[in-house]
Tab-separated table of C-alpha atoms in Angstrom:
chain	number	residue	atom	x	y	z
M	160	MET	CA	-13.095	9.224	-6.706
M	161	ILE	CA	-15.871	10.262	-4.335
M	162	LEU	CA	-16.213	8.919	-0.812
M	163	ALA	CA	-19.688	7.485	-0.378
M	164	GLN	CA	-21.652	9.437	2.217
M	165	GLU	CA	-24.027	7.099	4.051
M	166	GLU	CA	-25.292	10.075	6.059
M	167	GLU	CA	-26.071	12.192	2.973
M	168	ASP	CA	-29.849	12.052	3.477
M	169	VAL	CA	-29.435	13.159	7.078
M	170	LEU	CA	-27.005	16.008	6.465
M	171	GLY	CA	-28.647	17.368	3.299
M	172	ASP	CA	-27.243	20.784	2.331
M	173	GLU	CA	-24.356	20.422	4.758
M	174	VAL	CA	-22.948	17.623	2.601
M	175	GLN	CA	-23.152	19.767	-0.523
M	176	GLU	CA	-21.300	22.628	1.183
M	177	SER	CA	-18.476	20.357	2.301
M	178	SER	CA	-18.411	18.175	-0.822
M	179	THR	CA	-14.930	19.342	-1.843
M	180	HIS	CA	-13.599	17.688	1.311
M	181	ASN	CA	-15.087	14.343	0.222
M	182	VAL	CA	-13.575	14.259	-3.267
M	183	ILE	CA	-10.225	12.673	-4.096
M	184	LYS	CA	-8.728	13.784	-7.406
M	185	ILE	CA	-6.313	11.306	-8.999
M	186	GLU	CA	-4.354	11.625	-12.222
M	187	HIS	CA	-4.049	8.128	-13.673
M	188	THR	CA	-4.101	6.081	-16.874
M	189	MET	CA	-7.027	3.835	-17.784
M	190	ALA	CA	-4.904	1.165	-19.516
M	191	THR	CA	-1.150	0.584	-19.693
M	192	PRO	CA	1.436	-1.975	-20.816
M	193	LEU	CA	2.753	-4.241	-18.067
M	194	GLU	CA	5.791	-2.081	-17.315
M	195	ASP	CA	3.540	0.905	-16.533
M	196	VAL	CA	0.880	-0.777	-14.394
M	197	GLY	CA	1.688	1.617	-11.558
M	198	LYS	CA	-0.005	4.408	-13.505
M	199	GLN	CA	-3.416	2.781	-13.047
M	200	VAL	CA	-5.633	2.800	-9.955
M	201	TRP	CA	-6.294	-0.842	-9.125
M	202	ARG	CA	-9.146	-2.358	-7.124
M	203	GLY	CA	-6.708	-3.547	-4.478
M	204	ALA	CA	-5.696	0.042	-3.727
M	205	LEU	CA	-9.343	1.005	-3.229
M	206	PHE	CA	-9.880	-2.089	-1.082
M	207	LEU	CA	-6.917	-1.205	1.144
M	208	ALA	CA	-8.078	2.416	1.294
M	209	ASP	CA	-11.473	1.255	2.550
M	210	TYR	CA	-9.718	-0.676	5.313
M	211	ILE	CA	-7.740	2.434	6.304
M	212	LEU	CA	-10.944	4.475	6.461
M	213	PHE	CA	-12.514	1.767	8.628
M	214	GLN	CA	-9.506	1.391	10.953
M	215	ARG	CA	-8.670	5.064	11.359
M	216	ASP	CA	-7.546	4.580	14.968
M	217	LEU	CA	-4.877	2.125	13.811
M	218	PHE	CA	-3.328	4.799	11.577
M	219	GLN	CA	-3.929	7.832	13.792
M	220	GLY	CA	-0.690	9.761	14.292
M	221	ARG	CA	1.465	6.972	12.828
M	222	THR	CA	4.350	7.050	10.402
M	223	VAL	CA	3.439	4.914	7.394
M	224	LEU	CA	5.504	3.572	4.488
M	225	GLU	CA	3.795	2.505	1.260
M	226	LEU	CA	5.742	0.281	-1.137
M	227	GLY	CA	4.910	0.305	-4.835
M	228	ALA	CA	2.506	3.199	-4.360
M	229	GLY	CA	1.729	3.747	-8.064
M	230	THR	CA	-0.506	6.818	-8.353
M	231	GLY	CA	-0.246	7.478	-4.612
M	232	PHE	CA	-3.954	6.908	-3.974
M	233	THR	CA	-3.576	4.705	-0.885
M	234	SER	CA	-0.914	6.995	0.589
M	235	ILE	CA	-3.235	9.967	0.188
M	236	ILE	CA	-5.985	8.117	2.057
M	237	ALA	CA	-3.538	7.107	4.806
M	238	ALA	CA	-2.448	10.733	5.187
M	239	THR	CA	-5.986	11.719	6.203
M	240	VAL	CA	-5.171	10.246	9.620
M	241	ALA	CA	-1.441	9.418	9.770
M	242	GLN	CA	1.287	11.763	10.969
M	243	THR	CA	3.601	11.117	8.017
M	244	VAL	CA	3.264	8.892	4.953
M	245	TYR	CA	6.234	7.923	2.802
M	246	CYS	CA	4.821	7.202	-0.652
M	247	THR	CA	7.429	5.182	-2.564
M	248	ASP	CA	7.933	3.645	-5.985
M	249	VAL	CA	10.447	3.792	-8.837
M	250	GLY	CA	10.557	5.832	-12.043
M	251	ALA	CA	10.801	9.614	-12.149
M	252	ASP	CA	7.649	10.011	-14.283
M	253	LEU	CA	5.544	7.817	-11.986
M	254	LEU	CA	6.849	9.572	-8.866
M	255	ALA	CA	6.107	12.924	-10.493
M	256	THR	CA	2.518	11.743	-11.003
M	257	CYS	CA	2.395	10.785	-7.313
M	258	GLN	CA	3.637	14.243	-6.391
M	259	ARG	CA	0.951	15.920	-8.516
M	260	ASN	CA	-1.746	13.743	-6.952
M	261	VAL	CA	-0.496	14.565	-3.468
M	262	ALA	CA	-0.689	18.284	-4.314
M	263	LEU	CA	-4.211	17.883	-5.733
M	264	ASN	CA	-5.363	16.386	-2.424
M	265	SER	CA	-3.320	18.330	0.113
M	266	HIS	CA	-6.550	19.605	1.712
M	267	LEU	CA	-7.232	16.056	2.953
M	268	THR	CA	-4.070	15.810	5.066
M	269	ALA	CA	-4.698	15.189	8.759
M	270	SER	CA	-4.596	18.300	10.911
M	271	GLY	CA	-1.126	18.650	12.395
M	272	GLY	CA	0.264	15.908	10.171
M	273	ARG	CA	3.293	16.184	7.925
M	274	GLY	CA	1.414	14.822	4.926
M	275	VAL	CA	2.766	12.640	2.137
M	276	LYS	CA	6.431	12.549	1.173
M	277	VAL	CA	7.057	11.052	-2.271
M	278	ARG	CA	10.352	9.165	-2.397
M	279	GLU	CA	12.127	6.608	-4.567
M	280	LEU	CA	12.438	3.117	-3.101
M	281	ASP	CA	13.753	0.429	-5.433
M	282	TRP	CA	13.106	-3.111	-4.203
M	283	LEU	CA	16.091	-4.363	-6.204
M	284	LYS	CA	18.548	-2.146	-4.307
M	285	ASP	CA	19.697	-2.603	-0.716
M	286	ASP	CA	20.107	1.085	0.073
M	287	LEU	CA	17.950	4.172	-0.267
M	288	CYS	CA	19.067	6.795	-2.777
M	289	THR	CA	20.519	9.810	-0.960
M	290	ASP	CA	21.993	11.619	-3.960
M	291	PRO	CA	20.509	15.142	-3.827
M	292	GLU	CA	20.866	15.387	-7.615
M	293	VAL	CA	18.401	12.529	-8.092
M	294	PRO	CA	14.695	13.478	-7.993
M	295	PHE	CA	12.771	12.059	-5.019
M	296	SER	CA	15.916	10.989	-3.161
M	297	TRP	CA	16.072	10.679	0.634
M	298	SER	CA	17.561	13.201	3.038
M	299	GLU	CA	19.295	12.062	6.212
M	300	GLU	CA	16.377	13.520	8.156
M	301	ASP	CA	13.931	11.434	6.092
M	302	ILE	CA	15.881	8.239	6.718
M	303	SER	CA	16.152	8.912	10.448
M	304	ASP	CA	12.408	9.524	10.643
M	305	LEU	CA	11.595	6.472	8.492
M	306	TYR	CA	13.628	4.027	10.545
M	307	GLY	CA	12.909	5.687	13.875
M	308	HIS	CA	9.138	6.055	13.677
M	309	THR	CA	7.559	3.807	11.019
M	310	THR	CA	5.151	1.249	12.445
M	311	ILE	CA	2.910	0.489	9.436
M	312	LEU	CA	3.901	-0.658	5.948
M	313	LEU	CA	1.427	-0.867	3.062
M	314	ALA	CA	1.409	-2.455	-0.380
M	315	ALA	CA	-1.564	-2.718	-2.732
M	316	GLU	CA	-1.819	-4.804	-5.891
M	317	VAL	CA	1.889	-5.367	-6.354
M	318	VAL	CA	1.651	-9.152	-6.823
M	319	TYR	CA	1.719	-10.012	-10.526
M	320	ASP	CA	5.309	-11.065	-11.249
M	321	ASP	CA	7.175	-13.696	-9.220
M	322	ASP	CA	10.526	-11.898	-9.355
M	323	LEU	CA	8.950	-8.665	-8.102
M	324	THR	CA	7.085	-10.570	-5.391
M	325	ASP	CA	10.387	-12.049	-4.228
M	326	ALA	CA	11.892	-8.554	-4.249
M	327	LEU	CA	8.936	-7.218	-2.240
M	328	PHE	CA	9.413	-9.798	0.514
M	329	LYS	CA	13.169	-9.253	0.603
M	330	THR	CA	12.493	-5.529	0.954
M	331	LEU	CA	9.998	-6.111	3.765
M	332	PHE	CA	12.510	-8.347	5.533
M	333	ARG	CA	15.333	-5.814	5.111
M	334	LEU	CA	13.234	-2.858	6.264
M	335	ALA	CA	11.851	-4.744	9.258
M	336	HIS	CA	15.411	-5.281	10.518
M	337	LYS	CA	16.197	-1.565	10.204
M	338	LEU	CA	13.043	-0.214	11.867
M	339	LYS	CA	13.426	0.589	15.565
M	340	ASN	CA	9.836	-0.344	16.401
M	341	ALA	CA	7.674	-3.406	15.938
M	342	CYS	CA	5.622	-2.964	12.800
M	343	THR	CA	2.665	-4.298	10.836
M	344	ALA	CA	2.628	-4.747	7.064
M	345	ILE	CA	-0.783	-4.752	5.379
M	346	LEU	CA	-0.851	-6.208	1.873
M	347	SER	CA	-3.758	-6.051	-0.562
M	348	VAL	CA	-3.906	-8.608	-3.385
M	349	GLU	CA	-6.352	-9.703	-6.040
M	350	LYS	CA	-6.419	-13.418	-6.751
M	351	ARG	CA	-6.346	-13.432	-10.556
M	352	LEU	CA	-7.346	-16.566	-12.457
M	353	ASN	CA	-5.540	-17.273	-15.727
M	354	PHE	CA	-5.611	-20.150	-18.201
M	355	THR	CA	-2.087	-21.430	-18.796
M	356	LEU	CA	-0.865	-23.713	-21.575
M	357	SER	CA	1.654	-25.318	-19.237
M	358	HIS	CA	-1.141	-26.577	-16.973
M	359	LEU	CA	-3.967	-26.643	-19.532
M	360	ASP	CA	-6.103	-25.327	-16.707
M	361	VAL	CA	-7.108	-22.153	-14.875
M	362	THR	CA	-4.463	-21.299	-12.285
M	363	CYS	CA	-3.444	-18.452	-9.954
M	364	GLU	CA	0.322	-18.743	-10.258
M	365	ALA	CA	1.192	-15.213	-9.097
M	366	TYR	CA	-1.143	-15.526	-6.118
M	367	ASP	CA	0.135	-19.020	-5.259
M	368	HIS	CA	3.704	-17.698	-5.270
M	369	PHE	CA	2.629	-14.847	-2.981
M	370	ARG	CA	1.093	-17.305	-0.504
M	371	ALA	CA	4.264	-19.410	-0.600
M	372	CYS	CA	6.302	-16.290	0.245
M	373	LEU	CA	3.997	-15.579	3.196
M	374	ARG	CA	4.563	-19.112	4.519
M	375	GLN	CA	8.322	-18.847	4.094
M	376	LEU	CA	8.403	-15.518	5.909
M	377	GLU	CA	6.399	-16.885	8.830
M	378	GLN	CA	8.734	-19.861	9.130
M	379	LEU	CA	11.900	-17.735	9.248
M	380	ARG	CA	13.825	-17.995	12.491
M	381	ASP	CA	16.771	-15.610	12.474
M	382	GLY	CA	16.773	-14.922	16.207
M	383	GLN	CA	16.098	-11.209	15.717
M	384	LEU	CA	12.527	-10.922	14.474
M	385	HIS	CA	9.389	-13.007	14.547
M	386	PHE	CA	6.863	-12.786	11.685
M	387	THR	CA	3.191	-13.679	12.142
M	388	VAL	CA	0.812	-13.762	9.175
M	389	GLU	CA	-2.962	-13.584	9.250
M	390	PRO	CA	-5.760	-12.816	6.762
M	391	VAL	CA	-8.111	-9.878	7.323
M	392	GLU	CA	-11.852	-10.486	7.105
M	393	ALA	CA	-13.349	-8.432	4.268
M	394	ALA	CA	-16.347	-7.483	6.398
M	395	PHE	CA	-15.459	-3.796	6.743
M	396	PRO	CA	-17.718	-1.182	5.081
M	397	GLN	CA	-17.214	-0.103	1.480
M	398	ARG	CA	-16.973	3.690	1.257
M	399	LEU	CA	-15.310	3.986	-2.151
M	400	GLU	CA	-16.811	3.282	-5.557
M	401	TYR	CA	-15.447	0.035	-7.055
M	402	GLU	CA	-16.501	-3.570	-7.536
M	403	ARG	CA	-15.554	-5.453	-4.374
M	404	ILE	CA	-15.088	-8.925	-5.775
M	405	ARG	CA	-14.416	-11.956	-3.589
M	406	GLN	CA	-10.940	-12.363	-5.086
M	407	LEU	CA	-9.758	-9.264	-3.195
M	408	GLU	CA	-7.810	-10.123	-0.056
M	409	LEU	CA	-5.966	-8.346	2.740
M	410	TRP	CA	-3.103	-9.926	4.650
M	411	LYS	CA	-1.365	-8.662	7.762
M	412	ILE	CA	2.224	-9.422	8.698
M	413	PHE	CA	3.076	-8.646	12.319
M	414	VAL	CA	6.774	-8.111	12.967
M	415	GLU	CA	8.023	-8.340	16.537
M	416	PRO	CA	11.385	-8.928	18.250
M	417	GLY	CA	12.348	-12.609	18.233
M	418	THR	CA	12.567	-14.655	21.395
């Protein structure tokens, strides 16, 4: 993956000399069965990465948590400006791939930042794994830092199965109640059209379920937190090489103390 350099013609040889700082190396799989989709780099991850590159000030010096990070691509981009990025998913082999990708791109980490920490975070479990015998488990220091400093949560292209979407929103809700600070979740989705026999028509069932979850979250009134949802205009520049189709969307969820 090579960051597009709009100023290449102006900088000339200077760009060539610094080209290694503009290249992101990612180990990934071109095609996988459904259970291994995290091993691919999806358009939504590139789309979210472009937004991070555009809104660098928003991420500057922050502690960021990515859910369902897959290959770790978006976390690596976030770490170019953030203080600390927790890159999370499930599966030892997938997390090992994340760790290798983080190592391949360690030169991109923001100056003075703590870089990317690859950790296991299972949406189907209420608690983080702290067993030191388990690879990619959490230390007490990690957990204290996560809950004490995280203000941005990310998820890219994780909406394709209704049960997992439900688990994602339950995880967001649970984490938001444990974080000490107000936070913003930024979700990237691709609205995929599929022909279904049940409807005998082209539908977007996974996307429709995602939108229903957004509405339910915004309507929650538990007295502790208030959730506000808004779409992000896709007018920001494209700096990464991919096809930016109109079905790509970004959504923000603002989480603040309830009134």
